[in-house]
């Protein structure tokens, strides 16, 4: 591991200033991803600014409804929170589907959103990887790409975002609250947090911009379901995951939300697919929604199966959310 210096931040703006002051500085919270990458030589920060003890660990109701979730709330605490379980069962289930109990006890809300891809070649410094070393190429394109993206990918990178929590938050229209060294707060819709592959940095955050909270609006009407399809029953990343909200009665659908995980560089939502929720008989409608959500999907060889897997996972999850669990 490359030597680095360390400091513990006293408040969010000071933390942001400390990172902004050095191009080689990084925030560290739970460290569940960053420390692994440092051991592998993928990340080589010269300075770490510890934000884990900032007072950003509250889950509070917002005056306009919904919840404000501090960036340092641990994943296990968020999953078990009574308000979250009642208002956003989708989020609680997505969190519990992620990682292991030990990791959820350490991983923070802000860190979860910023975790790096689990592309094998990204983690292997002997392999070309545009994400790790821009311009070096992408070993996954001609390599073993079973876990890679089928939507939104480019020839620059076909990696997926590994977060379950982000998929649920995308379906719930979450916004991310940040602060910079100047103390100026900013709100970013979750869908605008991640950049397309090959467009420079992975996120739209500036260097030294710190996530302080996630803001959830009141839950949308309807039943919420999160389904994760993976190679093992636990402690595995999603091949495909589906976060769905369906507002249905008497066999007709009045509205809904759909976000996909494991298939793209970010939680994948498609407006045209969601517009179809506005009326229709369930079974045929879910087929059309699945087709619209997967419009433009393409495989890269080993991951071709994901397209059909996603189609079936979407149909089944929407049926479950509509109350048809036959
Ligand atoms: Fe790197 Fe992306 Fe290619 Fe993986 S898919 S090797 S992360 S450029």
Coordinates of C-alpha atoms and ligand atoms in Angstrom, one line a residue:
X1 CA 0.0 0.0 0.0
X2 CA 1.3 3.5 -0.8
X3 CA 2.0 5.7 2.3
X4 CA -0.6 8.3 3.0
X5 CA -1.4 10.9 5.6
X6 CA -4.6 11.1 7.6
X7 CA -6.8 13.6 9.3
X8 CA -10.2 13.6 11.0
X9 CA -12.5 16.3 9.9
X10 CA -14.4 18.5 12.4
X11 CA -17.3 19.5 10.3
X12 CA -18.5 18.9 6.7
X13 CA -17.2 22.2 5.2
X14 CA -13.8 21.7 6.8
X15 CA -13.7 18.1 5.3
X16 CA -14.6 19.5 1.9
X17 CA -11.9 22.1 2.1
X18 CA -9.3 19.6 3.2
X19 CA -10.0 17.3 0.2
X20 CA -10.3 20.2 -2.2
X21 CA -6.9 21.5 -1.1
X22 CA -5.1 18.4 -2.4
X23 CA -5.7 16.6 -5.8
X24 CA -4.6 13.3 -4.2
X25 CA -6.9 13.6 -1.2
X26 CA -10.0 11.4 -0.7
X27 CA -12.8 11.2 1.8
X28 CA -13.0 8.0 3.9
X29 CA -16.0 6.9 5.9
X30 CA -16.6 3.1 6.5
X31 CA -13.7 2.3 4.2
X32 CA -15.4 -0.9 3.0
X33 CA -14.6 -0.2 -0.6
X34 CA -11.7 2.3 -0.6
X35 CA -9.4 0.3 1.7
X36 CA -9.8 -2.8 -0.5
X37 CA -8.9 -0.8 -3.6
X38 CA -5.9 0.8 -1.8
X39 CA -4.6 -2.7 -0.9
X40 CA -5.0 -3.7 -4.6
X41 CA -3.1 -0.5 -5.8
X42 CA -6.2 0.7 -7.7
X43 CA -6.6 3.7 -5.4
X44 CA -3.5 5.5 -4.2
X45 CA -4.6 8.5 -2.2
X46 CA -1.8 10.6 -0.6
X47 CA -4.1 12.0 2.0
X48 CA -7.3 10.7 3.7
X49 CA -9.9 12.9 5.3
X50 CA -12.0 10.9 7.7
X51 CA -15.7 11.9 7.7
X52 CA -17.0 9.0 9.7
X53 CA -17.4 11.0 12.9
X54 CA -19.2 14.0 11.5
X55 CA -22.7 14.5 12.9
X56 CA -24.4 13.2 9.8
X57 CA -25.9 10.1 11.2
X58 CA -29.6 11.1 11.8
X59 CA -32.7 9.9 10.0
X60 CA -35.2 12.8 10.2
X61 CA -38.7 13.5 8.9
X62 CA -38.7 16.4 6.5
X63 CA -41.3 19.2 7.0
X64 CA -42.7 18.6 3.5
X65 CA -42.9 14.9 4.1
X66 CA -40.3 12.2 3.4
X67 CA -37.0 11.6 5.1
X68 CA -33.6 13.2 5.4
X69 CA -31.0 10.5 5.7
X70 CA -27.6 11.6 7.0
X71 CA -24.7 10.5 4.8
X72 CA -23.0 8.7 7.8
X73 CA -26.1 6.6 8.6
X74 CA -24.8 3.0 8.4
X75 CA -26.5 0.7 6.0
X76 CA -27.6 -1.7 8.7
X77 CA -29.2 1.2 10.7
X78 CA -31.0 2.5 7.7
X79 CA -32.4 -0.9 6.7
X80 CA -33.7 -1.4 10.3
X81 CA -35.2 2.0 10.8
X82 CA -38.9 1.9 11.6
X83 CA -39.8 4.9 9.4
X84 CA -37.8 3.5 6.5
X85 CA -39.4 0.1 6.8
X86 CA -42.9 1.6 7.0
X87 CA -42.6 4.3 4.3
X88 CA -39.9 2.8 2.0
X89 CA -39.9 -1.0 2.4
X90 CA -38.2 -1.1 -1.1
X91 CA -35.2 0.7 0.3
X92 CA -35.0 -1.5 3.4
X93 CA -35.1 -4.7 1.3
X94 CA -32.5 -3.4 -1.2
X95 CA -30.1 -2.6 1.7
X96 CA -30.6 -6.1 3.2
X97 CA -29.9 -7.7 -0.2
X98 CA -26.5 -6.0 -0.3
X99 CA -23.2 -7.2 1.0
X100 CA -23.0 -8.9 4.4
X101 CA -24.1 -8.1 7.9
X102 CA -20.6 -7.1 8.8
X103 CA -20.2 -4.8 5.8
X104 CA -23.6 -3.2 6.3
X105 CA -22.5 -2.3 9.9
X106 CA -19.6 -0.3 8.5
X107 CA -20.8 1.0 5.1
X108 CA -22.3 4.5 5.1
X109 CA -25.2 5.9 3.0
X110 CA -22.9 8.4 1.2
X111 CA -20.2 5.8 0.6
X112 CA -22.7 3.2 -0.7
X113 CA -23.7 5.7 -3.5
X114 CA -20.0 6.2 -4.4
X115 CA -18.8 2.6 -4.3
X116 CA -16.8 1.7 -7.4
X117 CA -17.6 -1.0 -10.0
X118 CA -16.8 -4.6 -9.3
X119 CA -15.4 -5.2 -12.8
X120 CA -12.7 -7.8 -12.4
X121 CA -10.3 -5.9 -14.7
X122 CA -10.8 -2.6 -12.9
X123 CA -9.5 -4.4 -9.7
X124 CA -6.5 -5.9 -11.5
X125 CA -3.8 -3.3 -12.2
X126 CA -2.1 -5.6 -14.7
X127 CA -5.1 -5.2 -17.1
X128 CA -6.0 -2.3 -19.3
X129 CA -8.9 -0.3 -17.9
X130 CA -10.1 3.1 -19.1
X131 CA -11.8 3.7 -15.8
X132 CA -8.6 3.2 -13.8
X133 CA -6.2 4.5 -16.4
X134 CA -7.9 6.6 -19.1
X135 CA -6.9 5.8 -22.6
X136 CA -5.5 2.3 -21.7
X137 CA -8.4 0.3 -23.2
X138 CA -11.1 -1.9 -21.8
X139 CA -10.1 -5.5 -21.0
X140 CA -13.7 -6.5 -20.4
X141 CA -14.8 -5.8 -24.0
X142 CA -13.0 -8.9 -25.3
X143 CA -12.7 -10.6 -21.9
X144 CA -15.0 -12.4 -19.5
X145 CA -17.9 -9.9 -19.3
X146 CA -20.7 -12.0 -17.6
X147 CA -21.3 -9.4 -15.0
X148 CA -21.1 -6.3 -17.2
X149 CA -23.6 -3.8 -18.6
X150 CA -26.2 -4.3 -21.3
X151 CA -27.6 -0.8 -21.2
X152 CA -25.9 2.6 -21.4
X153 CA -22.4 1.2 -22.0
X154 CA -19.9 2.5 -24.5
X155 CA -16.8 1.1 -26.1
X156 CA -14.9 3.0 -23.4
X157 CA -16.4 1.1 -20.5
X158 CA -19.1 -1.6 -19.9
X159 CA -18.9 -1.7 -16.2
X160 CA -22.0 -1.7 -13.9
X161 CA -22.8 0.2 -10.8
X162 CA -22.8 -2.4 -7.9
X163 CA -25.1 -0.6 -5.4
X164 CA -28.5 -2.1 -4.5
X165 CA -29.3 0.9 -2.3
X166 CA -28.9 3.3 -5.2
X167 CA -31.4 1.4 -7.3
X168 CA -34.1 1.7 -4.6
X169 CA -33.3 5.4 -4.1
X170 CA -33.5 6.0 -7.8
X171 CA -37.0 4.5 -7.9
X172 CA -38.0 6.7 -4.9
X173 CA -36.8 9.9 -6.7
X174 CA -34.1 10.6 -4.1
X175 CA -31.9 13.7 -4.2
X176 CA -28.4 14.0 -2.9
X177 CA -27.4 16.9 -0.7
X178 CA -23.8 18.0 -0.9
X179 CA -21.5 20.7 0.5
X180 CA -18.3 22.2 -0.8
X181 CA -15.4 23.9 0.9
X182 CA -17.1 27.2 0.5
X183 CA -20.0 25.8 2.5
X184 CA -22.4 26.1 -0.5
X185 CA -25.0 23.3 -0.3
X186 CA -26.3 21.7 -3.5
X187 CA -29.0 19.2 -4.3
X188 CA -28.5 16.7 -7.1
X189 CA -31.3 14.3 -8.4
X190 CA -29.9 10.8 -7.9
X191 CA -30.3 10.2 -11.7
X192 CA -27.9 13.0 -12.4
X193 CA -25.2 11.9 -9.9
X194 CA -23.6 9.3 -12.3
X195 CA -21.9 10.3 -15.6
X196 CA -22.1 8.1 -18.7
X197 CA -19.0 5.9 -19.3
X198 CA -16.2 7.7 -21.1
X199 CA -17.3 11.2 -20.0
X200 CA -14.5 11.8 -17.5
X201 CA -15.1 11.4 -13.7
X202 CA -17.8 8.8 -12.7
X203 CA -20.0 11.3 -10.9
X204 CA -21.0 14.9 -11.2
X205 CA -19.5 15.8 -7.8
X206 CA -16.6 18.1 -7.8
X207 CA -13.3 17.2 -6.1
X208 CA -13.9 18.0 -2.5
X209 CA -17.7 18.0 -2.8
X210 CA -19.0 15.9 0.2
X211 CA -22.4 14.1 0.3
X212 CA -24.0 15.2 3.5
X213 CA -27.5 13.6 3.1
X214 CA -30.0 11.8 0.9
X215 CA -33.4 13.4 0.7
X216 CA -36.4 11.2 0.0
X217 CA -39.8 12.7 -1.0
X218 CA -42.9 11.2 0.4
X219 CA -43.4 7.6 -0.9
X220 CA -45.3 7.3 -4.2
X221 CA -48.6 5.5 -4.0
X222 CA -48.5 1.8 -4.6
X223 CA -46.8 -1.4 -3.4
X224 CA -43.0 -1.5 -3.4
X225 CA -40.9 -4.5 -4.2
X226 CA -37.2 -5.1 -4.7
X227 CA -36.0 -8.2 -6.4
X228 CA -32.3 -9.2 -6.8
X229 CA -31.2 -12.0 -9.1
X230 CA -27.6 -13.2 -8.3
X231 CA -25.4 -16.2 -8.4
X232 CA -25.6 -16.9 -4.7
X233 CA -28.3 -16.4 -2.1
X234 CA -26.3 -13.8 -0.2
X235 CA -23.1 -11.8 -0.4
X236 CA -23.1 -11.4 -4.2
X237 CA -23.7 -8.5 -6.5
X238 CA -26.8 -8.4 -8.7
X239 CA -26.8 -9.8 -12.1
X240 CA -30.1 -8.0 -12.5
X241 CA -32.1 -6.2 -9.8
X242 CA -35.5 -4.6 -10.1
X243 CA -37.0 -1.9 -7.9
X244 CA -40.7 -1.5 -8.6
X245 CA -43.6 0.5 -7.3
X246 CA -47.0 -0.4 -8.7
X247 CA -50.3 1.4 -7.9
X248 CA -52.9 -1.1 -9.0
X249 CA -56.5 -2.0 -8.2
X250 CA -59.0 -4.4 -9.7
X251 CA -56.5 -5.6 -12.3
X252 CA -55.8 -2.1 -13.6
X253 CA -52.6 -0.1 -13.1
X254 CA -52.8 3.6 -12.2
X255 CA -49.1 4.4 -11.9
X256 CA -45.7 3.1 -11.0
X257 CA -42.0 3.4 -10.9
X258 CA -39.2 1.1 -12.2
X259 CA -35.5 1.1 -11.8
X260 CA -33.0 -1.6 -12.8
X261 CA -29.7 -2.5 -11.2
X262 CA -26.8 -4.7 -12.4
X263 CA -27.4 -3.7 -16.0
X264 CA -25.8 -0.2 -16.4
X265 CA -23.3 2.2 -15.0
X266 CA -26.1 3.7 -12.9
X267 CA -29.5 2.8 -11.6
X268 CA -31.5 2.5 -14.9
X269 CA -34.8 4.3 -15.2
X270 CA -36.6 4.8 -18.6
X271 CA -39.2 7.6 -18.8
X272 CA -41.0 5.9 -21.8
X273 CA -41.4 2.7 -19.8
X274 CA -42.8 4.5 -16.7
X275 CA -45.3 6.4 -18.8
X276 CA -46.9 3.1 -19.6
X277 CA -47.9 2.6 -16.0
X278 CA -50.6 5.2 -16.6
X279 CA -53.5 2.8 -17.2
X280 CA -53.8 -0.7 -18.6
X281 CA -54.5 -4.3 -17.8
X282 CA -51.6 -5.9 -15.9
X283 CA -50.2 -8.8 -17.7
X284 CA -49.8 -7.4 -21.2
X285 CA -48.8 -4.0 -19.8
X286 CA -45.9 -5.5 -17.9
X287 CA -44.6 -7.0 -21.1
X288 CA -44.7 -3.7 -22.8
X289 CA -43.0 -1.9 -19.8
X290 CA -40.2 -4.5 -19.8
X291 CA -39.7 -4.1 -23.5
X292 CA -39.5 -0.3 -23.2
X293 CA -37.2 -0.4 -20.2
X294 CA -34.8 -2.7 -22.1
X295 CA -35.0 -0.7 -25.3
X296 CA -31.5 -0.5 -26.8
X297 CA -30.0 -3.3 -24.7
X298 CA -27.1 -5.2 -26.1
X299 CA -24.9 -7.9 -24.8
X300 CA -21.1 -8.3 -25.1
X301 CA -21.0 -12.1 -25.3
X302 CA -20.9 -13.7 -21.9
X303 CA -23.6 -11.3 -20.6
X304 CA -26.1 -11.7 -23.4
X305 CA -28.3 -13.7 -21.0
X306 CA -28.9 -10.7 -18.9
X307 CA -31.3 -9.1 -21.4
X308 CA -33.8 -12.0 -21.2
X309 CA -33.1 -12.4 -17.4
X310 CA -33.9 -8.7 -16.9
X311 CA -37.1 -8.9 -19.0
X312 CA -38.4 -11.8 -16.9
X313 CA -37.3 -10.2 -13.6
X314 CA -39.2 -7.0 -14.5
X315 CA -42.4 -8.9 -15.4
X316 CA -42.3 -10.9 -12.3
X317 CA -41.5 -8.0 -10.0
X318 CA -44.2 -5.8 -11.4
X319 CA -46.7 -8.7 -11.0
X320 CA -45.6 -9.1 -7.4
X321 CA -45.9 -5.3 -6.8
X322 CA -49.4 -5.3 -8.4
X323 CA -50.4 -8.0 -5.9
X324 CA -50.4 -10.9 -8.3
X325 CA -48.0 -13.3 -6.6
X326 CA -49.3 -16.4 -8.4
Ligands
LIG1 FE1 -12.3 -0.9 -16.9 FE2 -14.8 -0.4 -17.4 FE3 -13.5 -1.9 -19.1 FE4 -14.0 -2.8 -16.6 S1 -15.5 -2.4 -18.2 S2 -12.1 -3.0 -17.7 S3 -14.0 -0.9 -15.5 S4 -13.0 0.2 -18.7

